[in-house]
Amino acid sequence: MKRVLTGLKPTGDLTLGNYIGSIKLMKDLEGKYESYLFVADLHALTVPNDPVLLHERIKKFIGMYIACGIDPTKHVIYLQSENAYIPAISWLLECSTYYGEASRMIQFKEKSKQNANFTVGLLTYPVLMASDILYCDADLVPVGIDQKQHVELARDIADRFNKRFGEVFTLPDVYINEHGAKIYDLQDPTKKMSKTEENPKGVISLFDDPEVAKSKIMKATTDSLATIKYDPENQPGISNLLTIASSLSNEDIDSIVNKFEGKGYGDFKKYVAEIVGNFLTDIQSKYNDIINSNKVDEILDNGKEITTKLAKDKYEKLSKMMGVYR
Ligand code: AMP
């Protein structure tokens, strides 16, 4: 069976963007692939984080994955930092990655501009991501559009390594949702909904009180065209709401558009708010059941065991190929 893998970094609470762009994709692929889903806590260290809050978020992420419908018997779920072979493989890959290609990554260019004291980790994190993907020979990596370039880099690194040292890595393919590849900020629908955004009005956290989330939808920025149409260029706010409603209800965008022909934005927003509110109420109730059981630890222990064996085997193979062994 082919393998699918993805990870989310605990730099803030999971958002609706994370759910639609990533978790839902993993759920939709359930049973069709051997699946690996992790918390990318080492990636979170590339930006400043409060260690106490970071630690607290880790189990919350696992609880939320399950609450969102991820079946732990059908996915290997684990914590990146519990598998020491992953950063070890990353070092081997760093020595097969050019500085030029790492420094050309869009996220690196953008984030390094935001803080003059950025760390080396910000530059090398896509190589760690390559290690996340390549250690287990993932065939498919579902991500939002912002991570597409990093998966392509992983593929380039794997290809180069295979040509130089021998066939050892599967070349991964990126998998992007047709709609929902990027869920936009509700206040500024030209920018990504991000868990590290300072203004919470534009972001729906999966932990938001459903009533608060509904009012964020009601206050979402739209336009003055007074027509409900999927047109991301001219109506980014309305299109974003259509994507959100369609992803959560599994109803086609066209069919939602038809339903609101001739109706106003107020009615449409109320409809989307209801869908979002019901979704949050449902996952939060499931989350409370899971987080108060010892299920999360059992899931992580199992994931640690399976993935450590895989990564150890790969590390030993790579070390031999590169000549660093006794
Ligand atoms: P991150 O939040 O950077 O850890 O990303 C975890 C996953 O969620 C990655 O696959 C991202 O591409 C995806 N993702 C994050 N934010 C969004 C968003 N606003 N819309 C769609 N996908 C997203």
mmCIF file of C-alpha atoms and ligand atoms in Angstrom:
data_model
loop_
_atom_site.group_PDB
_atom_site.id
_atom_site.type_symbol
_atom_site.label_atom_id
_atom_site.label_comp_id
_atom_site.label_asym_id
_atom_site.label_seq_id
_atom_site.Cartn_x
_atom_site.Cartn_y
_atom_site.Cartn_z
ATOM 1 C CA MET A 1 0.000 0.000 0.000
ATOM 2 C CA LYS A 2 1.298 3.482 -0.819
ATOM 3 C CA ARG A 3 2.026 5.887 1.996
ATOM 4 C CA VAL A 4 0.603 9.305 2.785
ATOM 5 C CA LEU A 5 2.072 11.663 5.379
ATOM 6 C CA THR A 6 1.514 15.110 6.787
ATOM 7 C CA GLY A 7 2.380 17.142 9.900
ATOM 8 C CA LEU A 8 1.149 20.313 11.573
ATOM 9 C CA LYS A 9 3.259 22.567 13.730
ATOM 10 C CA PRO A 10 2.039 23.586 17.186
ATOM 11 C CA THR A 11 2.826 27.301 16.968
ATOM 12 C CA GLY A 12 -0.749 28.198 17.911
ATOM 13 C CA ASP A 13 -4.158 26.572 18.168
ATOM 14 C CA LEU A 14 -5.303 24.634 15.098
ATOM 15 C CA THR A 15 -7.435 26.720 12.754
ATOM 16 C CA LEU A 16 -10.207 26.069 10.290
ATOM 17 C CA GLY A 17 -7.504 26.522 7.613
ATOM 18 C CA ASN A 18 -5.526 23.635 9.103
ATOM 19 C CA TYR A 19 -8.624 21.474 9.193
ATOM 20 C CA ILE A 20 -9.699 22.154 5.603
ATOM 21 C CA GLY A 21 -6.210 22.367 4.073
ATOM 22 C CA SER A 22 -4.716 19.389 5.847
ATOM 23 C CA ILE A 23 -6.603 17.294 8.468
ATOM 24 C CA LYS A 24 -9.692 16.822 6.281
ATOM 25 C CA LEU A 25 -7.523 15.678 3.380
ATOM 26 C CA MET A 26 -5.967 13.009 5.597
ATOM 27 C CA LYS A 27 -9.432 11.926 6.693
ATOM 28 C CA ASP A 28 -10.620 11.726 3.073
ATOM 29 C CA LEU A 29 -7.652 9.493 2.164
ATOM 30 C CA GLU A 30 -8.268 7.151 5.119
ATOM 31 C CA GLY A 31 -8.067 3.495 4.176
ATOM 32 C CA LYS A 32 -6.673 4.245 0.707
ATOM 33 C CA TYR A 33 -3.094 4.693 1.927
ATOM 34 C CA GLU A 34 -0.919 3.659 4.834
ATOM 35 C CA SER A 35 -1.117 6.945 6.691
ATOM 36 C CA TYR A 36 1.316 8.892 8.899
ATOM 37 C CA LEU A 37 0.151 11.997 10.751
ATOM 38 C CA PHE A 38 2.372 13.846 13.193
ATOM 39 C CA VAL A 39 2.765 16.932 15.345
ATOM 40 C CA ALA A 40 5.697 18.884 13.925
ATOM 41 C CA ASP A 41 6.919 20.202 17.264
ATOM 42 C CA LEU A 42 10.554 20.525 16.156
ATOM 43 C CA HIS A 43 9.384 22.800 13.348
ATOM 44 C CA ALA A 44 7.678 24.994 15.923
ATOM 45 C CA LEU A 45 11.137 25.847 17.314
ATOM 46 C CA THR A 46 12.012 27.812 14.177
ATOM 47 C CA VAL A 47 10.111 30.767 15.627
ATOM 48 C CA PRO A 48 10.118 31.997 19.257
ATOM 49 C CA ASN A 49 7.734 29.950 21.423
ATOM 50 C CA ASP A 50 6.895 29.819 25.099
ATOM 51 C CA PRO A 51 8.050 26.280 26.111
ATOM 52 C CA VAL A 52 5.133 25.811 28.537
ATOM 53 C CA LEU A 53 2.518 26.737 25.938
ATOM 54 C CA LEU A 54 4.257 24.711 23.245
ATOM 55 C CA HIS A 55 4.257 21.631 25.465
ATOM 56 C CA GLU A 56 0.569 22.091 26.307
ATOM 57 C CA ARG A 57 -0.387 22.346 22.639
ATOM 58 C CA ILE A 58 1.141 19.002 21.703
ATOM 59 C CA LYS A 59 -1.501 16.795 23.315
ATOM 60 C CA LYS A 60 -4.207 19.264 22.295
ATOM 61 C CA PHE A 61 -3.199 18.692 18.670
ATOM 62 C CA ILE A 62 -3.502 14.914 18.977
ATOM 63 C CA GLY A 63 -6.863 15.234 20.762
ATOM 64 C CA MET A 64 -8.080 17.562 18.029
ATOM 65 C CA TYR A 65 -6.899 15.282 15.191
ATOM 66 C CA ILE A 66 -9.050 12.511 16.672
ATOM 67 C CA ALA A 67 -11.962 14.859 17.388
ATOM 68 C CA CYS A 68 -11.848 15.970 13.732
ATOM 69 C CA GLY A 69 -12.522 12.394 12.697
ATOM 70 C CA ILE A 70 -9.025 10.952 12.256
ATOM 71 C CA ASP A 71 -9.334 7.269 13.185
ATOM 72 C CA PRO A 72 -6.235 6.343 15.233
ATOM 73 C CA THR A 73 -6.486 2.717 14.098
ATOM 74 C CA LYS A 74 -6.096 3.837 10.483
ATOM 75 C CA HIS A 75 -3.252 6.362 10.885
ATOM 76 C CA VAL A 76 0.119 6.149 12.609
ATOM 77 C CA ILE A 77 0.020 9.252 14.812
ATOM 78 C CA TYR A 78 3.204 10.485 16.456
ATOM 79 C CA LEU A 79 5.301 13.304 17.811
ATOM 80 C CA GLN A 80 8.202 14.397 15.610
ATOM 81 C CA SER A 81 10.480 15.116 18.593
ATOM 82 C CA GLU A 82 10.054 11.561 19.916
ATOM 83 C CA ASN A 83 11.855 10.149 16.904
ATOM 84 C CA ALA A 84 15.517 11.170 17.205
ATOM 85 C CA TYR A 85 16.397 9.575 13.868
ATOM 86 C CA ILE A 86 14.404 12.206 11.972
ATOM 87 C CA PRO A 87 16.759 15.132 12.813
ATOM 88 C CA ALA A 88 19.696 12.729 12.372
ATOM 89 C CA ILE A 89 18.548 11.971 8.817
ATOM 90 C CA SER A 90 17.961 15.673 8.304
ATOM 91 C CA TRP A 91 21.666 16.311 8.871
ATOM 92 C CA LEU A 92 22.576 13.763 6.205
ATOM 93 C CA LEU A 93 20.152 15.491 3.839
ATOM 94 C CA GLU A 94 21.448 18.966 4.697
ATOM 95 C CA CYS A 95 24.768 17.852 3.323
ATOM 96 C CA SER A 96 22.987 17.091 0.037
ATOM 97 C CA THR A 97 21.093 20.396 -0.109
ATOM 98 C CA TYR A 98 22.499 23.559 -1.627
ATOM 99 C CA TYR A 99 22.447 26.772 0.353
ATOM 100 C CA GLY A 100 21.081 28.472 -2.773
ATOM 101 C CA GLU A 101 17.996 26.274 -2.987
ATOM 102 C CA ALA A 102 17.257 26.498 0.752
ATOM 103 C CA SER A 103 17.559 30.281 0.744
ATOM 104 C CA ARG A 104 15.236 30.546 -2.275
ATOM 105 C CA MET A 105 12.282 29.112 -0.328
ATOM 106 C CA ILE A 106 9.494 31.699 -0.265
ATOM 107 C CA GLN A 107 8.667 31.120 3.422
ATOM 108 C CA PHE A 108 12.298 31.606 4.382
ATOM 109 C CA LYS A 109 12.486 34.836 2.405
ATOM 110 C CA GLU A 110 9.271 36.155 3.953
ATOM 111 C CA LYS A 111 9.884 35.093 7.559
ATOM 112 C CA SER A 112 13.531 36.160 7.604
ATOM 113 C CA LYS A 113 12.410 39.648 6.588
ATOM 114 C CA GLN A 114 10.024 39.818 9.565
ATOM 115 C CA ASN A 115 12.776 39.374 12.162
ATOM 116 C CA ALA A 116 16.383 40.475 11.698
ATOM 117 C CA ASN A 117 17.518 37.887 14.265
ATOM 118 C CA PHE A 118 16.135 34.848 12.482
ATOM 119 C CA THR A 119 17.775 31.529 13.249
ATOM 120 C CA VAL A 120 19.629 29.010 11.095
ATOM 121 C CA GLY A 121 16.684 26.695 11.861
ATOM 122 C CA LEU A 122 14.442 28.914 9.753
ATOM 123 C CA LEU A 123 16.727 28.273 6.779
ATOM 124 C CA THR A 124 17.157 24.536 7.285
ATOM 125 C CA TYR A 125 13.612 23.673 8.341
ATOM 126 C CA PRO A 126 12.545 22.592 4.822
ATOM 127 C CA VAL A 127 15.354 20.005 4.974
ATOM 128 C CA LEU A 128 13.967 18.702 8.270
ATOM 129 C CA MET A 129 10.632 18.556 6.470
ATOM 130 C CA ALA A 130 12.309 16.544 3.691
ATOM 131 C CA SER A 131 13.509 14.139 6.373
ATOM 132 C CA ASP A 132 9.951 13.943 7.802
ATOM 133 C CA ILE A 133 8.729 12.888 4.374
ATOM 134 C CA LEU A 134 11.597 10.726 3.128
ATOM 135 C CA TYR A 135 12.400 8.582 6.185
ATOM 136 C CA CYS A 136 9.186 6.619 5.684
ATOM 137 C CA ASP A 137 9.115 6.817 1.874
ATOM 138 C CA ALA A 138 5.866 8.778 1.769
ATOM 139 C CA ASP A 139 4.363 8.712 -1.723
ATOM 140 C CA LEU A 140 1.883 11.500 -1.160
ATOM 141 C CA VAL A 141 2.027 14.632 1.003
ATOM 142 C CA PRO A 142 -1.273 16.517 1.425
ATOM 143 C CA VAL A 143 -0.577 20.157 2.230
ATOM 144 C CA GLY A 144 -1.979 23.620 1.773
ATOM 145 C CA ILE A 145 -0.511 25.657 -1.090
ATOM 146 C CA ASP A 146 1.988 27.377 1.259
ATOM 147 C CA GLN A 147 3.899 24.100 1.691
ATOM 148 C CA LYS A 148 3.963 23.036 -1.966
ATOM 149 C CA GLN A 149 7.446 24.427 -2.580
ATOM 150 C CA HIS A 150 8.846 22.562 0.433
ATOM 151 C CA VAL A 151 7.479 19.209 -0.774
ATOM 152 C CA GLU A 152 9.009 19.901 -4.178
ATOM 153 C CA LEU A 153 12.338 20.593 -2.467
ATOM 154 C CA ALA A 154 12.066 17.252 -0.630
ATOM 155 C CA ARG A 155 11.548 15.573 -3.991
ATOM 156 C CA ASP A 156 14.602 17.316 -5.479
ATOM 157 C CA ILE A 157 16.771 16.344 -2.501
ATOM 158 C CA ALA A 158 15.587 12.718 -2.725
ATOM 159 C CA ASP A 159 16.234 12.570 -6.454
ATOM 160 C CA ARG A 160 19.730 14.010 -6.063
ATOM 161 C CA PHE A 161 20.543 11.628 -3.231
ATOM 162 C CA ASN A 162 19.270 8.617 -5.220
ATOM 163 C CA LYS A 163 21.407 9.575 -8.227
ATOM 164 C CA ARG A 164 24.502 10.137 -6.143
ATOM 165 C CA PHE A 165 24.376 7.281 -3.628
ATOM 166 C CA GLY A 166 21.864 4.791 -5.080
ATOM 167 C CA GLU A 167 18.075 4.341 -5.069
ATOM 168 C CA VAL A 168 17.011 4.728 -1.457
ATOM 169 C CA PHE A 169 14.173 7.259 -1.378
ATOM 170 C CA THR A 170 10.688 7.222 -2.850
ATOM 171 C CA LEU A 171 10.025 10.503 -4.691
ATOM 172 C CA PRO A 172 7.063 12.156 -2.945
ATOM 173 C CA ASP A 173 4.191 13.882 -4.723
ATOM 174 C CA VAL A 174 2.405 16.883 -3.326
ATOM 175 C CA TYR A 175 -1.371 16.602 -2.927
ATOM 176 C CA ILE A 176 -3.415 19.784 -2.867
ATOM 177 C CA ASN A 177 -7.112 20.256 -2.451
ATOM 178 C CA GLU A 178 -8.767 21.818 -5.504
ATOM 179 C CA HIS A 179 -10.612 24.285 -3.265
ATOM 180 C CA GLY A 180 -9.440 24.827 0.289
ATOM 181 C CA ALA A 181 -5.744 24.806 -0.589
ATOM 182 C CA LYS A 182 -5.725 28.156 1.107
ATOM 183 C CA ILE A 183 -8.360 29.379 3.536
ATOM 184 C CA TYR A 184 -8.092 33.117 3.902
ATOM 185 C CA ASP A 185 -8.235 35.450 6.878
ATOM 186 C CA LEU A 186 -11.836 36.595 7.453
ATOM 187 C CA GLN A 187 -10.798 40.207 7.982
ATOM 188 C CA ASP A 188 -8.304 40.311 5.122
ATOM 189 C CA PRO A 189 -9.291 37.700 2.532
ATOM 190 C CA THR A 190 -6.108 38.269 0.551
ATOM 191 C CA LYS A 191 -3.933 36.682 3.237
ATOM 192 C CA LYS A 192 -3.784 33.148 4.671
ATOM 193 C CA MET A 193 -5.755 32.295 7.806
ATOM 194 C CA SER A 194 -2.850 31.633 10.147
ATOM 195 C CA LYS A 195 -2.626 30.311 13.712
ATOM 196 C CA THR A 196 0.032 32.910 14.515
ATOM 197 C CA GLU A 197 -2.049 35.871 13.306
ATOM 198 C CA GLU A 198 -2.252 38.545 15.992
ATOM 199 C CA ASN A 199 -5.772 39.733 15.164
ATOM 200 C CA PRO A 200 -8.082 36.854 16.252
ATOM 201 C CA LYS A 201 -11.096 38.334 14.431
ATOM 202 C CA GLY A 202 -9.916 36.972 11.099
ATOM 203 C CA VAL A 203 -9.049 33.503 12.362
ATOM 204 C CA ILE A 204 -11.322 30.679 13.476
ATOM 205 C CA SER A 205 -9.571 28.444 15.974
ATOM 206 C CA LEU A 206 -10.962 24.932 16.332
ATOM 207 C CA PHE A 207 -11.211 25.816 20.042
ATOM 208 C CA ASP A 208 -13.232 29.006 19.505
ATOM 209 C CA ASP A 209 -16.518 29.246 21.343
ATOM 210 C CA PRO A 210 -19.029 28.399 18.543
ATOM 211 C CA GLU A 211 -20.956 31.626 19.185
ATOM 212 C CA VAL A 212 -17.765 33.700 18.916
ATOM 213 C CA ALA A 213 -16.862 31.894 15.686
ATOM 214 C CA LYS A 214 -20.327 32.585 14.278
ATOM 215 C CA SER A 215 -19.978 36.283 14.983
ATOM 216 C CA LYS A 216 -16.563 36.276 13.256
ATOM 217 C CA ILE A 217 -18.256 34.874 10.133
ATOM 218 C CA MET A 218 -21.033 37.497 10.357
ATOM 219 C CA LYS A 219 -18.375 40.232 10.497
ATOM 220 C CA ALA A 220 -16.206 38.759 7.714
ATOM 221 C CA THR A 221 -15.017 41.236 5.094
ATOM 222 C CA THR A 222 -16.921 40.894 1.822
ATOM 223 C CA ASP A 223 -17.513 43.371 -1.032
ATOM 224 C CA SER A 224 -20.178 45.635 -2.486
ATOM 225 C CA LEU A 225 -21.056 43.525 -5.556
ATOM 226 C CA ALA A 226 -24.140 42.092 -3.826
ATOM 227 C CA THR A 227 -23.984 38.752 -5.593
ATOM 228 C CA ILE A 228 -22.977 35.368 -4.215
ATOM 229 C CA LYS A 229 -20.511 33.970 -6.707
ATOM 230 C CA TYR A 230 -17.308 31.934 -6.543
ATOM 231 C CA ASP A 231 -14.858 34.456 -7.962
ATOM 232 C CA PRO A 232 -11.678 34.508 -5.822
ATOM 233 C CA GLU A 233 -10.161 37.369 -7.784
ATOM 234 C CA ASN A 234 -13.025 39.871 -7.580
ATOM 235 C CA GLN A 235 -14.885 38.481 -4.548
ATOM 236 C CA PRO A 236 -12.231 36.929 -2.295
ATOM 237 C CA GLY A 237 -14.283 37.251 0.913
ATOM 238 C CA ILE A 238 -17.441 35.609 -0.486
ATOM 239 C CA SER A 239 -15.370 32.935 -2.264
ATOM 240 C CA ASN A 240 -13.561 32.141 0.986
ATOM 241 C CA LEU A 241 -16.888 31.735 2.816
ATOM 242 C CA LEU A 242 -18.147 29.506 -0.003
ATOM 243 C CA THR A 243 -15.051 27.321 0.296
ATOM 244 C CA ILE A 244 -15.467 27.055 4.069
ATOM 245 C CA ALA A 245 -19.178 26.163 3.807
ATOM 246 C CA SER A 246 -18.596 23.660 1.021
ATOM 247 C CA SER A 247 -15.680 21.944 2.796
ATOM 248 C CA LEU A 248 -17.547 21.560 6.073
ATOM 249 C CA SER A 249 -20.879 20.471 4.587
ATOM 250 C CA ASN A 250 -19.475 18.441 1.653
ATOM 251 C CA GLU A 251 -21.926 20.279 -0.583
ATOM 252 C CA ASP A 252 -20.689 21.544 -3.975
ATOM 253 C CA ILE A 253 -19.876 25.228 -4.212
ATOM 254 C CA ASP A 254 -22.173 25.491 -7.276
ATOM 255 C CA SER A 255 -25.079 24.053 -5.389
ATOM 256 C CA ILE A 256 -24.587 26.514 -2.502
ATOM 257 C CA VAL A 257 -24.345 29.372 -5.002
ATOM 258 C CA ASN A 258 -27.650 28.261 -6.619
ATOM 259 C CA LYS A 259 -29.308 28.116 -3.218
ATOM 260 C CA PHE A 260 -28.463 31.783 -2.605
ATOM 261 C CA GLU A 261 -29.325 33.199 -6.009
ATOM 262 C CA GLY A 262 -30.958 36.580 -5.525
ATOM 263 C CA LYS A 263 -30.422 36.515 -1.745
ATOM 264 C CA GLY A 264 -28.358 38.924 0.350
ATOM 265 C CA TYR A 265 -24.994 38.573 2.085
ATOM 266 C CA GLY A 266 -26.685 38.581 5.523
ATOM 267 C CA ASP A 267 -28.628 35.369 4.764
ATOM 268 C CA PHE A 268 -25.572 33.752 3.241
ATOM 269 C CA LYS A 269 -23.342 34.624 6.200
ATOM 270 C CA LYS A 270 -25.951 33.274 8.619
ATOM 271 C CA TYR A 271 -25.954 29.995 6.690
ATOM 272 C CA VAL A 272 -22.133 29.729 6.764
ATOM 273 C CA ALA A 273 -22.050 30.728 10.444
ATOM 274 C CA GLU A 274 -24.500 27.946 11.275
ATOM 275 C CA ILE A 275 -22.376 25.348 9.490
ATOM 276 C CA VAL A 276 -19.205 26.540 11.241
ATOM 277 C CA GLY A 277 -20.931 26.732 14.652
ATOM 278 C CA ASN A 278 -22.321 23.183 14.347
ATOM 279 C CA PHE A 279 -18.954 21.862 13.191
ATOM 280 C CA LEU A 280 -17.146 23.398 16.186
ATOM 281 C CA THR A 281 -19.779 22.220 18.678
ATOM 282 C CA ASP A 282 -19.430 18.676 17.372
ATOM 283 C CA ILE A 283 -15.604 18.455 17.356
ATOM 284 C CA GLN A 284 -15.241 20.215 20.716
ATOM 285 C CA SER A 285 -17.561 17.739 22.413
ATOM 286 C CA LYS A 286 -15.551 14.847 20.936
ATOM 287 C CA TYR A 287 -12.320 16.591 21.951
ATOM 288 C CA ASN A 288 -13.422 16.813 25.598
ATOM 289 C CA ASP A 289 -14.088 13.065 25.701
ATOM 290 C CA ILE A 290 -10.692 12.208 24.222
ATOM 291 C CA ILE A 291 -8.498 14.633 26.120
ATOM 292 C CA ASN A 292 -9.779 13.395 29.473
ATOM 293 C CA SER A 293 -8.868 9.771 28.705
ATOM 294 C CA ASN A 294 -5.426 8.161 28.453
ATOM 295 C CA LYS A 295 -6.012 7.497 24.750
ATOM 296 C CA VAL A 296 -3.631 10.249 23.623
ATOM 297 C CA ASP A 297 -0.644 8.660 25.387
ATOM 298 C CA GLU A 298 -1.478 5.221 24.014
ATOM 299 C CA ILE A 299 -1.688 6.634 20.491
ATOM 300 C CA LEU A 300 1.651 8.444 20.838
ATOM 301 C CA ASP A 301 3.441 5.408 22.334
ATOM 302 C CA ASN A 302 2.303 3.286 19.429
ATOM 303 C CA GLY A 303 3.316 5.929 16.866
ATOM 304 C CA LYS A 304 6.705 6.379 18.467
ATOM 305 C CA GLU A 305 7.458 2.660 18.292
ATOM 306 C CA ILE A 306 6.427 2.202 14.663
ATOM 307 C CA THR A 307 8.092 5.312 13.269
ATOM 308 C CA THR A 308 11.319 4.975 15.281
ATOM 309 C CA LYS A 309 11.899 1.543 13.770
ATOM 310 C CA LEU A 310 11.298 2.864 10.255
ATOM 311 C CA ALA A 311 13.547 5.907 10.723
ATOM 312 C CA LYS A 312 16.318 3.877 12.393
ATOM 313 C CA ASP A 313 16.395 1.461 9.453
ATOM 314 C CA LYS A 314 16.546 4.346 7.002
ATOM 315 C CA TYR A 315 19.240 6.155 8.984
ATOM 316 C CA GLU A 316 21.459 3.071 9.084
ATOM 317 C CA LYS A 317 21.002 2.499 5.372
ATOM 318 C CA LEU A 318 21.857 6.123 4.531
ATOM 319 C CA SER A 319 24.895 6.147 6.870
ATOM 320 C CA LYS A 320 26.282 3.098 5.081
ATOM 321 C CA MET A 321 25.698 4.621 1.661
ATOM 322 C CA MET A 322 27.466 7.809 2.741
ATOM 323 C CA GLY A 323 30.345 5.986 4.435
ATOM 324 C CA VAL A 324 29.695 7.134 7.985
ATOM 325 C CA TYR A 325 29.613 3.850 9.867
ATOM 326 C CA ARG A 326 32.011 1.607 11.785
HETATM 327 P P1 AMP B 1 1.054 24.824 9.702
HETATM 328 O O1 AMP B 1 -0.094 25.603 10.251
HETATM 329 O O2 AMP B 1 2.065 25.696 9.025
HETATM 330 O O3 AMP B 1 1.611 23.851 10.648
HETATM 331 O O4 AMP B 1 0.455 23.954 8.519
HETATM 332 C C1 AMP B 1 -0.098 22.683 8.707
HETATM 333 C C2 AMP B 1 -0.833 22.291 7.454
HETATM 334 O O5 AMP B 1 -2.008 23.086 7.324
HETATM 335 C C3 AMP B 1 -0.023 22.502 6.165
HETATM 336 O O6 AMP B 1 -0.348 21.474 5.256
HETATM 337 C C4 AMP B 1 -0.516 23.828 5.679
HETATM 338 O O7 AMP B 1 -0.331 23.968 4.288
HETATM 339 C C5 AMP B 1 -1.999 23.751 6.058
HETATM 340 N N1 AMP B 1 -2.562 25.092 6.255
HETATM 341 C C6 AMP B 1 -2.186 26.003 7.184
HETATM 342 N N2 AMP B 1 -2.925 27.122 7.100
HETATM 343 C C7 AMP B 1 -3.799 26.908 6.065
HETATM 344 C C8 AMP B 1 -4.822 27.687 5.460
HETATM 345 N N3 AMP B 1 -5.127 28.912 5.888
HETATM 346 N N4 AMP B 1 -5.509 27.148 4.423
HETATM 347 C C9 AMP B 1 -5.234 25.897 3.972
HETATM 348 N N5 AMP B 1 -4.268 25.117 4.498
HETATM 349 C C10 AMP B 1 -3.557 25.596 5.532
#
